[in-house]
Coordinates of C-alpha atoms in Angstrom, one line a residue:
M1 CA -58.0 -13.6 50.6
N2 CA -54.6 -14.2 52.3
A3 CA -51.5 -16.3 50.6
V4 CA -51.3 -18.8 53.6
T5 CA -54.4 -19.8 52.9
I6 CA -53.4 -20.7 49.7
V7 CA -50.4 -22.2 50.5
I8 CA -52.6 -24.9 53.0
G9 CA -54.5 -25.6 50.7
A10 CA -52.1 -26.2 48.0
I11 CA -49.6 -28.3 50.4
C12 CA -52.8 -30.6 51.6
I13 CA -53.5 -31.3 47.9
L14 CA -50.0 -32.3 46.8
L15 CA -49.6 -34.5 49.6
I16 CA -52.6 -36.5 48.9
A17 CA -52.1 -36.9 45.4
Y18 CA -48.8 -38.7 46.2
R19 CA -50.4 -40.9 48.6
L20 CA -53.1 -41.6 46.9
Y21 CA -52.7 -40.8 43.1
G22 CA -48.8 -41.5 43.5
T23 CA -49.5 -45.3 44.7
F24 CA -52.0 -46.0 42.0
M25 CA -49.2 -45.3 39.2
A26 CA -46.4 -47.0 40.9
A27 CA -48.6 -50.5 42.2
K28 CA -51.7 -50.7 39.8
V29 CA -50.5 -49.1 36.0
L30 CA -46.7 -49.2 36.0
K31 CA -46.5 -52.1 38.8
L32 CA -42.9 -51.4 40.3
N33 CA -41.0 -54.4 41.0
D34 CA -38.1 -54.4 42.9
S35 CA -37.1 -57.9 42.3
K36 CA -35.6 -56.7 38.6
P37 CA -32.4 -54.8 38.1
T38 CA -32.6 -51.3 37.4
P39 CA -30.5 -50.3 34.3
A40 CA -28.3 -48.9 37.0
H41 CA -27.1 -52.5 38.0
K42 CA -27.4 -53.8 34.3
L43 CA -25.4 -51.9 32.9
E44 CA -23.5 -50.1 35.8
D45 CA -20.0 -48.9 34.2
G46 CA -19.0 -45.9 36.9
Q47 CA -19.6 -43.4 33.9
D48 CA -23.3 -42.9 33.3
Y49 CA -25.2 -46.1 34.4
V50 CA -24.0 -45.8 38.9
P51 CA -26.4 -47.4 40.9
T52 CA -27.5 -43.9 43.2
N53 CA -28.8 -43.7 46.6
K54 CA -32.5 -42.6 46.6
W55 CA -32.4 -39.1 48.0
V56 CA -29.4 -38.0 45.7
S57 CA -31.2 -39.2 42.2
F58 CA -34.1 -37.1 44.2
G59 CA -32.0 -34.4 44.3
H60 CA -30.4 -35.0 40.8
H61 CA -33.9 -34.7 39.4
F62 CA -35.1 -32.3 41.0
A63 CA -32.3 -29.8 40.5
A64 CA -32.6 -30.8 36.9
I65 CA -36.2 -30.6 35.7
A66 CA -36.9 -27.0 37.9
A67 CA -34.9 -24.6 36.3
A68 CA -36.5 -21.1 35.2
G69 CA -40.1 -23.0 34.2
P70 CA -41.4 -23.0 37.8
L71 CA -39.8 -19.5 38.8
V72 CA -40.5 -16.9 35.7
G73 CA -43.9 -18.8 34.0
P74 CA -46.3 -18.1 37.0
I75 CA -45.0 -14.2 37.5
L76 CA -45.8 -14.1 33.6
A77 CA -48.9 -15.8 33.6
A78 CA -50.3 -13.5 37.0
Q79 CA -51.3 -10.8 34.5
F80 CA -54.7 -13.1 33.8
G81 CA -55.1 -12.9 37.7
Y82 CA -54.3 -15.7 40.6
L83 CA -56.8 -18.5 40.1
P84 CA -56.2 -19.2 36.4
G85 CA -52.6 -19.8 37.0
L86 CA -53.2 -21.4 40.4
L87 CA -55.4 -24.4 39.2
W88 CA -53.3 -25.2 35.9
L89 CA -50.8 -25.7 38.6
L90 CA -52.5 -27.7 40.7
I91 CA -54.3 -29.4 38.4
G92 CA -51.5 -30.0 35.5
A93 CA -49.5 -31.1 38.0
V94 CA -51.3 -33.5 39.4
I95 CA -53.3 -35.2 36.5
G96 CA -50.7 -34.1 34.0
G97 CA -46.9 -33.7 35.0
A98 CA -46.6 -35.9 37.5
V99 CA -48.0 -38.9 35.5
H100 CA -46.0 -37.4 32.8
D101 CA -42.5 -37.7 34.4
M102 CA -43.4 -41.0 36.0
V103 CA -44.4 -43.1 32.9
V104 CA -41.2 -41.1 31.0
L105 CA -38.9 -42.4 34.0
F106 CA -40.7 -46.2 33.6
A107 CA -40.9 -46.3 29.7
S108 CA -36.6 -45.1 29.7
M109 CA -35.8 -47.7 32.4
R110 CA -37.8 -50.0 30.5
R111 CA -35.4 -50.1 28.0
D112 CA -32.3 -49.3 29.6
G113 CA -32.4 -45.9 30.0
K114 CA -32.0 -45.0 26.2
S115 CA -33.7 -41.4 25.0
L116 CA -37.3 -40.8 24.4
S117 CA -36.6 -40.8 20.3
E118 CA -34.7 -44.6 20.8
I119 CA -38.1 -45.7 23.1
A120 CA -40.2 -43.8 20.4
K121 CA -38.2 -46.1 17.4
E122 CA -38.8 -48.9 19.5
E123 CA -42.2 -48.7 20.5
L124 CA -43.8 -46.6 17.4
G125 CA -41.6 -47.5 14.4
P126 CA -38.9 -45.4 12.4
V127 CA -40.8 -43.1 11.7
A128 CA -42.4 -41.7 14.8
G129 CA -38.5 -42.4 16.0
F130 CA -36.9 -40.2 13.7
C131 CA -39.8 -37.1 14.0
T132 CA -39.5 -37.5 18.3
G133 CA -35.0 -37.0 17.6
L134 CA -35.8 -33.9 15.6
A135 CA -37.9 -32.4 17.6
M136 CA -35.7 -33.2 20.4
L137 CA -33.0 -31.9 19.6
F138 CA -34.1 -28.8 18.2
I139 CA -35.9 -28.4 21.8
I140 CA -32.6 -28.7 23.6
T141 CA -30.8 -26.4 21.6
I142 CA -33.3 -23.7 22.1
T143 CA -33.8 -24.6 25.7
M144 CA -30.2 -24.8 26.7
A145 CA -29.3 -21.5 24.9
G146 CA -32.4 -19.8 26.2
L147 CA -31.9 -20.8 29.9
S148 CA -28.0 -19.8 29.7
L149 CA -29.6 -16.1 28.9
V150 CA -30.7 -16.1 31.7
V151 CA -28.1 -16.8 33.5
L152 CA -25.7 -15.1 31.8
S153 CA -27.9 -11.8 33.0
A154 CA -27.6 -12.7 36.5
L155 CA -24.1 -12.7 36.4
E156 CA -23.4 -10.0 33.8
R157 CA -20.7 -8.3 36.1
N158 CA -22.0 -9.7 38.9
P159 CA -18.8 -11.0 41.3
W160 CA -20.3 -12.4 44.2
G161 CA -23.1 -14.6 42.2
T162 CA -20.4 -15.5 39.6
F163 CA -18.1 -16.3 43.1
A164 CA -21.1 -18.6 44.6
V165 CA -21.9 -20.3 41.7
A166 CA -18.0 -21.4 40.3
I167 CA -17.5 -22.3 43.7
T168 CA -20.7 -25.3 43.8
I169 CA -18.3 -26.6 41.1
P170 CA -14.7 -27.8 43.3
I171 CA -17.8 -28.6 46.3
A172 CA -19.4 -30.7 44.2
M173 CA -16.4 -32.9 43.0
G174 CA -15.3 -33.1 46.4
V175 CA -18.3 -34.4 47.6
G176 CA -18.4 -36.5 44.8
L177 CA -14.9 -37.7 45.7
Y178 CA -15.4 -38.5 49.2
H179 CA -18.8 -40.5 48.9
K180 CA -17.4 -42.4 45.7
K181 CA -14.3 -43.4 48.3
T182 CA -16.6 -43.8 51.7
G183 CA -20.0 -44.3 51.3
N184 CA -20.5 -41.6 53.8
L185 CA -24.1 -39.7 52.1
K186 CA -24.6 -37.6 55.8
V187 CA -20.8 -36.0 56.1
A188 CA -20.7 -35.4 52.5
T189 CA -23.7 -33.4 52.2
I190 CA -23.5 -31.7 56.0
V191 CA -19.9 -30.2 54.7
G192 CA -20.7 -29.6 51.4
F193 CA -23.9 -27.7 52.2
G194 CA -22.0 -25.7 54.8
L195 CA -19.3 -24.8 52.3
I196 CA -21.6 -23.6 49.8
M197 CA -24.2 -21.2 51.9
L198 CA -20.4 -19.9 53.2
A199 CA -19.5 -19.2 49.5
V200 CA -22.8 -17.3 49.7
F201 CA -22.7 -15.4 52.4
L202 CA -18.8 -14.5 52.1
G203 CA -19.8 -13.1 48.4
P204 CA -20.0 -9.3 49.1
N205 CA -16.7 -9.1 50.8
I206 CA -14.7 -10.2 47.5
Q207 CA -16.5 -7.4 45.5
G208 CA -13.0 -4.8 45.6
T209 CA -10.9 -7.4 45.5
A210 CA -8.2 -8.7 43.1
L211 CA -10.6 -11.9 43.2
G212 CA -14.0 -9.8 42.5
D213 CA -11.8 -7.3 39.8
F214 CA -11.1 -10.9 37.9
L215 CA -14.7 -12.3 38.6
T216 CA -16.6 -9.2 37.1
L217 CA -17.4 -10.6 33.4
E218 CA -18.9 -9.0 30.6
K219 CA -22.1 -11.5 28.8
S220 CA -19.5 -12.2 25.7
T221 CA -16.9 -14.1 28.6
L222 CA -19.5 -15.7 30.3
A223 CA -21.4 -17.2 27.4
L224 CA -18.0 -19.1 26.6
A225 CA -17.5 -20.3 30.2
L226 CA -21.1 -21.8 30.1
P227 CA -20.7 -24.0 27.5
I228 CA -17.4 -25.1 28.3
Y229 CA -18.2 -25.8 32.0
A230 CA -21.6 -27.8 30.7
F231 CA -18.5 -29.8 28.3
F232 CA -17.2 -31.3 31.4
A233 CA -20.3 -32.0 33.5
A234 CA -21.7 -33.7 30.4
A235 CA -18.1 -35.5 29.7
L236 CA -17.0 -36.6 32.8
P237 CA -18.6 -39.5 34.9
V238 CA -22.6 -38.3 36.4
W239 CA -21.1 -38.8 40.1
F240 CA -18.0 -36.6 39.9
L241 CA -19.9 -33.7 39.1
L242 CA -22.9 -33.6 37.8
A243 CA -25.1 -35.6 40.5
P244 CA -22.9 -33.8 43.4
R245 CA -23.8 -30.7 42.4
D246 CA -27.6 -30.9 41.6
Y247 CA -27.8 -32.9 45.0
L248 CA -26.6 -30.2 47.1
S249 CA -28.3 -27.5 44.3
T250 CA -31.5 -29.4 46.2
F251 CA -30.9 -28.2 49.8
M252 CA -30.2 -24.1 48.7
K253 CA -33.2 -24.4 46.3
I254 CA -36.1 -26.5 48.5
G255 CA -34.2 -24.9 51.3
V256 CA -34.9 -20.7 50.2
F257 CA -38.7 -22.1 49.4
V258 CA -39.2 -23.8 52.9
A259 CA -38.2 -20.5 54.1
L260 CA -40.4 -18.4 52.0
I261 CA -43.3 -21.0 53.2
I262 CA -42.2 -20.2 56.5
G263 CA -42.1 -16.4 55.7
V264 CA -45.5 -16.3 54.1
F265 CA -47.2 -18.0 57.6
Y266 CA -45.4 -15.4 59.4
V267 CA -46.0 -12.4 57.5
N268 CA -49.1 -14.0 56.1
P269 CA -49.5 -11.4 52.6
A270 CA -52.9 -10.6 51.3
V271 CA -53.3 -11.5 47.8
Q272 CA -53.3 -8.1 46.0
F273 CA -54.3 -9.4 42.7
P274 CA -57.8 -10.0 41.6
A275 CA -58.7 -13.6 41.0
L276 CA -59.2 -12.8 37.0
T277 CA -57.9 -9.9 35.8
E278 CA -59.3 -7.8 32.4
F279 CA -56.7 -9.4 30.2
I280 CA -58.6 -13.1 30.0
N281 CA -59.4 -12.3 27.0
G282 CA -56.0 -11.1 25.8
G283 CA -54.3 -7.9 24.7
G284 CA -52.2 -8.0 28.4
P285 CA -49.1 -6.2 28.7
I286 CA -47.1 -9.4 28.7
I287 CA -48.9 -12.1 27.0
A288 CA -51.1 -10.6 24.5
G289 CA -52.7 -13.9 24.1
P290 CA -56.1 -14.8 26.0
V291 CA -55.6 -17.0 29.5
W292 CA -56.9 -20.2 27.4
P293 CA -54.7 -21.4 26.0
F294 CA -51.6 -19.5 27.3
V295 CA -51.7 -20.0 30.4
S296 CA -50.8 -23.7 29.8
I297 CA -48.6 -22.2 27.8
T298 CA -46.6 -19.9 29.6
I299 CA -46.5 -22.0 32.6
A300 CA -44.7 -25.2 31.9
C301 CA -42.6 -26.4 34.5
G302 CA -44.8 -26.5 37.7
A303 CA -48.0 -28.2 35.8
I304 CA -46.2 -30.3 32.8
S305 CA -43.1 -29.6 31.0
G306 CA -41.3 -31.4 28.0
F307 CA -38.5 -30.5 29.5
H308 CA -38.9 -33.1 31.9
A309 CA -39.0 -36.1 29.2
F310 CA -35.1 -35.0 28.2
V311 CA -33.8 -35.2 31.7
G312 CA -36.5 -38.8 32.6
S313 CA -35.1 -40.5 29.6
G314 CA -31.3 -39.0 29.9
T315 CA -29.4 -39.1 33.1
T316 CA -32.3 -40.1 35.8
P317 CA -32.7 -43.5 34.2
K318 CA -29.1 -44.2 34.4
M319 CA -29.1 -43.8 38.1
I320 CA -32.6 -45.3 40.2
N321 CA -30.9 -47.6 42.1
R322 CA -34.5 -49.5 42.7
W323 CA -37.6 -49.8 40.7
S324 CA -39.5 -48.2 43.7
D325 CA -37.3 -45.0 43.4
V326 CA -39.2 -44.1 40.6
K327 CA -42.4 -42.8 42.6
G328 CA -40.3 -40.2 44.9
V329 CA -38.2 -39.4 42.4
A330 CA -40.2 -38.9 39.1
F331 CA -44.1 -38.1 41.1
G332 CA -42.5 -36.9 43.9
S333 CA -39.6 -33.8 42.0
M334 CA -42.9 -32.9 39.9
L335 CA -44.8 -32.2 43.2
V336 CA -42.4 -29.9 45.3
E337 CA -41.4 -28.5 41.7
C338 CA -45.3 -27.4 41.3
L339 CA -44.9 -26.4 45.2
V340 CA -42.2 -24.2 43.9
A341 CA -44.5 -22.3 41.0
V342 CA -46.9 -21.7 43.9
M343 CA -44.7 -19.7 46.0
A344 CA -43.7 -17.8 43.1
L345 CA -47.2 -16.9 42.2
I346 CA -47.6 -16.0 46.0
A347 CA -44.4 -13.8 45.9
A348 CA -46.2 -12.1 42.6
V349 CA -49.5 -11.6 43.4
S350 CA -48.5 -10.3 46.8
L351 CA -47.2 -6.8 45.2
Q352 CA -49.6 -4.3 43.8
P353 CA -50.6 -4.6 40.8
G354 CA -49.5 -1.4 40.0
D355 CA -45.7 -2.7 41.0
Y356 CA -46.0 -5.9 38.9
F357 CA -47.0 -4.3 35.8
A358 CA -44.1 -1.0 36.3
I359 CA -41.4 -4.1 36.4
N360 CA -43.3 -6.5 33.9
S361 CA -44.2 -3.9 31.1
T362 CA -42.2 -1.5 28.8
P363 CA -42.4 2.1 29.6
E364 CA -45.2 2.3 26.5
K365 CA -46.9 -0.1 27.5
Y366 CA -46.8 0.6 30.9
A367 CA -48.1 4.5 30.4
A368 CA -50.8 2.6 28.3
L369 CA -52.1 0.9 31.2
G370 CA -53.0 4.1 33.2
M371 CA -51.8 2.9 36.5
E372 CA -50.1 4.2 39.2
T373 CA -47.2 2.3 41.1
V374 CA -47.2 1.7 45.1
H375 CA -44.2 0.6 46.9
L376 CA -42.3 0.0 44.1
D377 CA -40.2 3.4 44.2
K378 CA -39.5 2.8 48.2
L379 CA -38.4 -0.9 46.8
S380 CA -36.0 1.0 43.9
E381 CA -34.3 2.8 47.2
E382 CA -34.2 -0.2 49.5
I383 CA -32.8 -2.4 46.9
G384 CA -30.8 0.6 45.4
M385 CA -31.2 0.1 41.6
D386 CA -34.0 1.0 39.4
L387 CA -37.0 -2.1 39.4
E388 CA -39.2 -0.4 36.1
G389 CA -39.4 -2.3 32.9
R390 CA -37.0 -4.9 34.3
T391 CA -39.4 -8.1 32.3
G392 CA -38.8 -11.4 31.9
G393 CA -40.5 -12.1 35.3
A394 CA -36.6 -13.3 37.4
V395 CA -36.8 -9.6 38.8
T396 CA -40.6 -9.6 40.2
L397 CA -39.9 -13.2 42.0
A398 CA -36.8 -11.4 43.4
V399 CA -38.9 -8.1 44.5
G400 CA -41.8 -10.9 45.3
M401 CA -39.7 -12.5 48.1
T402 CA -37.6 -9.7 48.8
Y403 CA -41.2 -8.0 50.1
I404 CA -42.0 -10.4 52.1
F405 CA -38.7 -11.4 54.0
T406 CA -38.5 -7.6 54.8
E407 CA -41.8 -7.7 56.3
I408 CA -40.1 -9.8 59.2
P409 CA -39.1 -6.8 61.7
V410 CA -35.3 -8.8 62.0
F411 CA -34.7 -8.6 58.1
K412 CA -36.4 -4.9 58.0
K413 CA -32.9 -3.3 56.6
M414 CA -31.4 -5.8 54.1
A415 CA -33.8 -5.5 51.2
S416 CA -30.7 -5.2 49.3
F417 CA -28.7 -8.7 50.2
F418 CA -32.3 -10.7 49.9
Y419 CA -32.6 -9.3 46.7
Q420 CA -29.3 -10.2 45.3
F421 CA -29.6 -13.2 47.4
V422 CA -32.9 -14.5 45.4
I423 CA -31.3 -13.4 41.9
L424 CA -28.1 -15.7 42.7
F425 CA -30.5 -18.0 43.5
E426 CA -32.6 -18.4 40.4
A427 CA -28.9 -18.4 38.7
V428 CA -28.1 -21.8 40.8
F429 CA -31.6 -23.1 40.1
I430 CA -31.0 -22.6 36.1
L431 CA -27.2 -23.5 35.9
T432 CA -28.1 -27.2 37.3
A433 CA -30.5 -27.6 34.6
I434 CA -28.3 -26.5 32.1
D435 CA -25.3 -28.5 32.8
A436 CA -28.1 -31.9 33.2
G437 CA -29.5 -30.6 29.9
T438 CA -26.5 -30.9 28.2
R439 CA -25.8 -34.4 29.3
V440 CA -29.3 -35.4 28.1
A441 CA -28.1 -33.6 24.4
R442 CA -24.9 -35.8 24.5
Y443 CA -27.2 -39.0 24.4
L444 CA -29.4 -37.6 22.1
I445 CA -26.4 -37.1 19.5
Q446 CA -25.4 -40.1 20.7
D447 CA -28.3 -41.8 19.9
F448 CA -29.3 -40.1 16.8
G449 CA -25.9 -40.1 15.1
G450 CA -25.1 -43.3 16.2
D451 CA -27.3 -44.4 13.5
F452 CA -24.9 -42.8 10.8
I453 CA -21.7 -43.1 12.5
K454 CA -21.9 -46.8 14.7
P455 CA -18.7 -45.6 17.3
L456 CA -20.6 -42.5 18.4
K457 CA -23.2 -44.6 19.9
R458 CA -21.2 -46.4 22.2
T459 CA -21.9 -44.7 25.6
D460 CA -18.9 -46.5 27.2
S461 CA -16.4 -45.0 24.7
L462 CA -15.1 -41.9 26.7
P463 CA -13.4 -40.0 22.4
A464 CA -17.5 -40.5 21.7
N465 CA -18.7 -38.8 24.8
I466 CA -16.3 -36.1 24.7
I467 CA -17.1 -35.6 20.4
A468 CA -21.3 -35.9 21.4
S469 CA -20.7 -33.6 24.4
A470 CA -18.3 -31.1 22.4
I471 CA -21.0 -31.0 19.6
A472 CA -24.0 -30.3 22.2
C473 CA -22.0 -26.9 23.4
L474 CA -21.1 -26.1 20.3
F475 CA -24.9 -26.2 18.7
W476 CA -26.2 -23.6 22.1
G477 CA -23.2 -22.4 22.6
Y478 CA -23.1 -20.8 19.4
L479 CA -26.8 -19.6 19.3
L480 CA -26.0 -18.3 23.1
Y481 CA -22.7 -16.3 21.9
S482 CA -24.4 -15.1 18.7
G483 CA -27.7 -14.0 20.6
D484 CA -29.8 -16.0 18.0
I485 CA -31.7 -17.3 20.4
S486 CA -33.5 -14.5 21.0
S487 CA -35.3 -14.7 17.7
V488 CA -36.4 -17.9 18.4
W489 CA -37.0 -17.7 22.0
A490 CA -41.0 -17.3 21.8
L491 CA -41.3 -20.6 20.0
F492 CA -39.8 -22.6 23.2
G493 CA -43.3 -22.3 25.4
V494 CA -45.1 -24.3 22.4
S495 CA -42.5 -26.7 21.7
N496 CA -42.2 -27.5 25.4
Q497 CA -45.2 -28.5 25.5
L498 CA -46.0 -29.9 22.6
M499 CA -42.6 -32.2 23.5
A500 CA -44.8 -33.2 27.1
S501 CA -47.5 -34.5 24.1
I502 CA -45.1 -36.6 23.2
G503 CA -44.1 -38.0 26.5
L504 CA -47.5 -38.8 27.2
I505 CA -47.8 -40.9 23.9
I506 CA -45.4 -42.7 24.2
G507 CA -45.9 -43.3 28.0
A508 CA -49.8 -44.5 27.2
T509 CA -48.1 -47.2 24.8
V510 CA -45.8 -48.3 27.4
V511 CA -48.8 -48.4 29.5
L512 CA -51.7 -50.3 27.1
K513 CA -48.4 -53.2 26.7
I514 CA -48.0 -53.6 30.3
A515 CA -50.9 -52.5 32.6
D516 CA -53.5 -55.3 33.4
K517 CA -56.9 -53.1 32.5
R518 CA -57.2 -51.3 29.0
W519 CA -58.4 -48.3 31.1
Y520 CA -55.5 -47.3 32.8
M521 CA -54.2 -46.1 29.8
L522 CA -56.3 -42.7 30.5
T523 CA -54.3 -42.3 33.1
C524 CA -52.0 -40.5 30.2
L525 CA -55.0 -39.8 27.6
V526 CA -56.7 -37.4 29.6
P527 CA -54.2 -35.1 29.6
L528 CA -52.6 -35.8 26.4
A529 CA -55.9 -34.5 24.9
Y530 CA -56.5 -31.5 26.8
L531 CA -51.9 -30.6 26.3
Y532 CA -52.8 -31.5 22.7
V533 CA -55.3 -29.3 21.6
T534 CA -54.0 -26.6 23.6
V535 CA -50.5 -26.4 21.6
N536 CA -52.0 -26.6 18.6
V537 CA -54.2 -24.0 19.3
A538 CA -51.7 -21.7 20.4
G539 CA -49.7 -22.2 18.3
Y540 CA -52.2 -22.0 15.1
W541 CA -52.8 -18.5 18.0
M542 CA -49.0 -17.7 17.5
I543 CA -48.4 -18.1 13.7
T544 CA -51.7 -16.5 12.7
N545 CA -51.3 -13.3 14.9
V546 CA -47.8 -12.9 15.3
Y547 CA -45.1 -14.8 13.1
L548 CA -46.9 -14.2 10.1
N549 CA -48.7 -10.7 10.7
A550 CA -46.4 -8.1 8.9
E551 CA -48.6 -5.4 11.3
S552 CA -47.2 -7.4 14.7
A553 CA -43.6 -6.2 16.0
G554 CA -43.4 -10.5 16.8
Y555 CA -43.4 -10.5 13.0
N556 CA -40.6 -13.6 11.7
V557 CA -41.2 -15.6 8.9
L558 CA -38.7 -18.4 10.3
N559 CA -40.2 -18.6 13.6
G560 CA -43.5 -18.7 11.9
V561 CA -42.0 -21.6 9.0
L562 CA -40.2 -23.3 12.8
S563 CA -43.2 -23.7 14.3
I564 CA -45.1 -25.3 11.0
I565 CA -42.8 -27.8 11.1
M566 CA -43.3 -28.3 14.9
L567 CA -47.1 -28.8 14.7
I568 CA -46.0 -31.3 11.6
L569 CA -43.9 -33.3 13.3
G570 CA -46.8 -33.7 16.4
F571 CA -49.1 -34.3 14.5
I572 CA -47.0 -37.5 12.7
I573 CA -46.4 -38.7 16.1
L574 CA -49.7 -39.2 17.2
V575 CA -51.1 -40.7 13.8
T576 CA -48.2 -42.9 14.3
S577 CA -49.5 -43.5 17.8
I578 CA -52.9 -44.0 17.0
N579 CA -52.0 -46.8 14.5
K580 CA -50.1 -48.0 17.3
W581 CA -52.7 -48.5 19.7
L582 CA -55.6 -50.0 17.1
K583 CA -53.7 -53.0 16.1
L584 CA -52.7 -53.9 20.0
F585 CA -56.3 -53.4 20.8
K586 CA -56.9 -56.2 18.4
I587 CA -54.7 -58.6 20.4
P588 CA -55.7 -59.8 24.3
Q589 CA -54.8 -58.1 26.9
A590 CA -53.4 -61.5 29.0
I591 CA -51.1 -61.6 25.7
L592 CA -50.1 -58.1 25.2
V593 CA -48.7 -58.1 29.0
E594 CA -47.1 -61.9 28.5
Q595 CA -46.0 -60.3 24.9
S596 CA -44.6 -57.3 26.1
Q597 CA -42.5 -58.9 29.1
K598 CA -40.8 -61.2 26.5
E599 CA -39.8 -58.2 24.7
I600 CA -38.0 -56.5 27.9
A601 CA -36.6 -60.1 28.9

């Protein structure tokens, strides 16, 4: 099979899904109505609640949700062959991820932009609200520190990358000020994006200069700088730094993958992997577990991800200008992210299996596979660094994309440049999720802590915002600096998909209360049933085979205990929600819809 076939098929499926299923969700299930003001208009404060152009909102939302997941997850899951990952991406994104993101954003806007824990409290009761808030605080802290570790690896002793990433901050602030003052988005976009691209291409020239030496930073320094940046991104008005930076970064993100799509059409690389590999039953060198449930755990963002619920009930609902924008911002962003993940998968499976496993396996595990590398030595020489044993997925994506681009004759001698550019691109990709995620963590802390310290709950209070932002950055900044996050990073896959299950539970509750037909609830219940079972099977497998197995290299009692706690929290929320649904089913649907309208009037 050739890569072009996969790309054309994926684009067609996603376009049809957006046109048909997205419209059905908007018009029939959620009944989006532009005659009502959105929270951005009702509560406009110039700080968090700011009516925003739909394309800027799309740019912010896409940049925030599309972090390491759609880049790294599909590459790691290629261990199973190209087919499991491809099927999960397309089916999971349309049936699960796009619906999840849309109903969570709608549910939050319906409650004036409140976080998912507050929505759970109001829709399902205080017990579910407390469990949801606790789970969200745990997951967001793990996520921010884990994503930051990836950025540290990309920017460590890399002055070009550090310069290009850092320069996006003043550029974004200038764009935000100009757009706020003039309202001219077109000029702001052209100038801002042009300056970012100029910075990227000028980056290599600073190496060896005084500025380059200044920006050649160690991990310990970067581990302090990232939380400081995130603090300002979380505390400053959303229009000043966060939204314009994410908006401009989206052009780079989408632009790179559009270039990759064009490259794939030009080169038409053959898919070197089989549909299924010998590791579908487990025992692989990258993912030890079987293809199910672990393909759905390894590939989160790109198919369905609980992290999206943080953004969909955090920054984005406070920015939406019209209710009809929800379809493009939430449903559309998820499908675009799915296409990004498909392209990452293609970059991986276009490599020879021997080269792929040599990059993603430790030397000991690779030697046991009995494979031989094909093009890896040549690629290492052209790029200028040893590529073997660089696990984690990021390097594989950079190598795969470099391999495709350099097959175009005019780029034949530019392997080193493309490799470094993709590494930089990945850092920018992830950093936009870090700043938005920290702002969401600030909201969570204000919601959760505000129940005990009332002034902290006020999002219009500068001292409250500063305190909550500082607490959020201290939480994940400590884990990042100390390196403790590495001991619990394996929890992220299961806990992230558990968070998605919680989002679908709350979405199902809202749909049941507002929809004209009860069966519309199946739009949430079908993906929920699959995901909840998958999460619990994966969690049980990890607990029994890894965390609490003294003979396993991943033996870790703390990880086992934390996994059990997370699964218990999810079970409590599910039982509470089923009890709520049974009560709601006793009320005639017409009366239930009328009550729900009065409830938020």
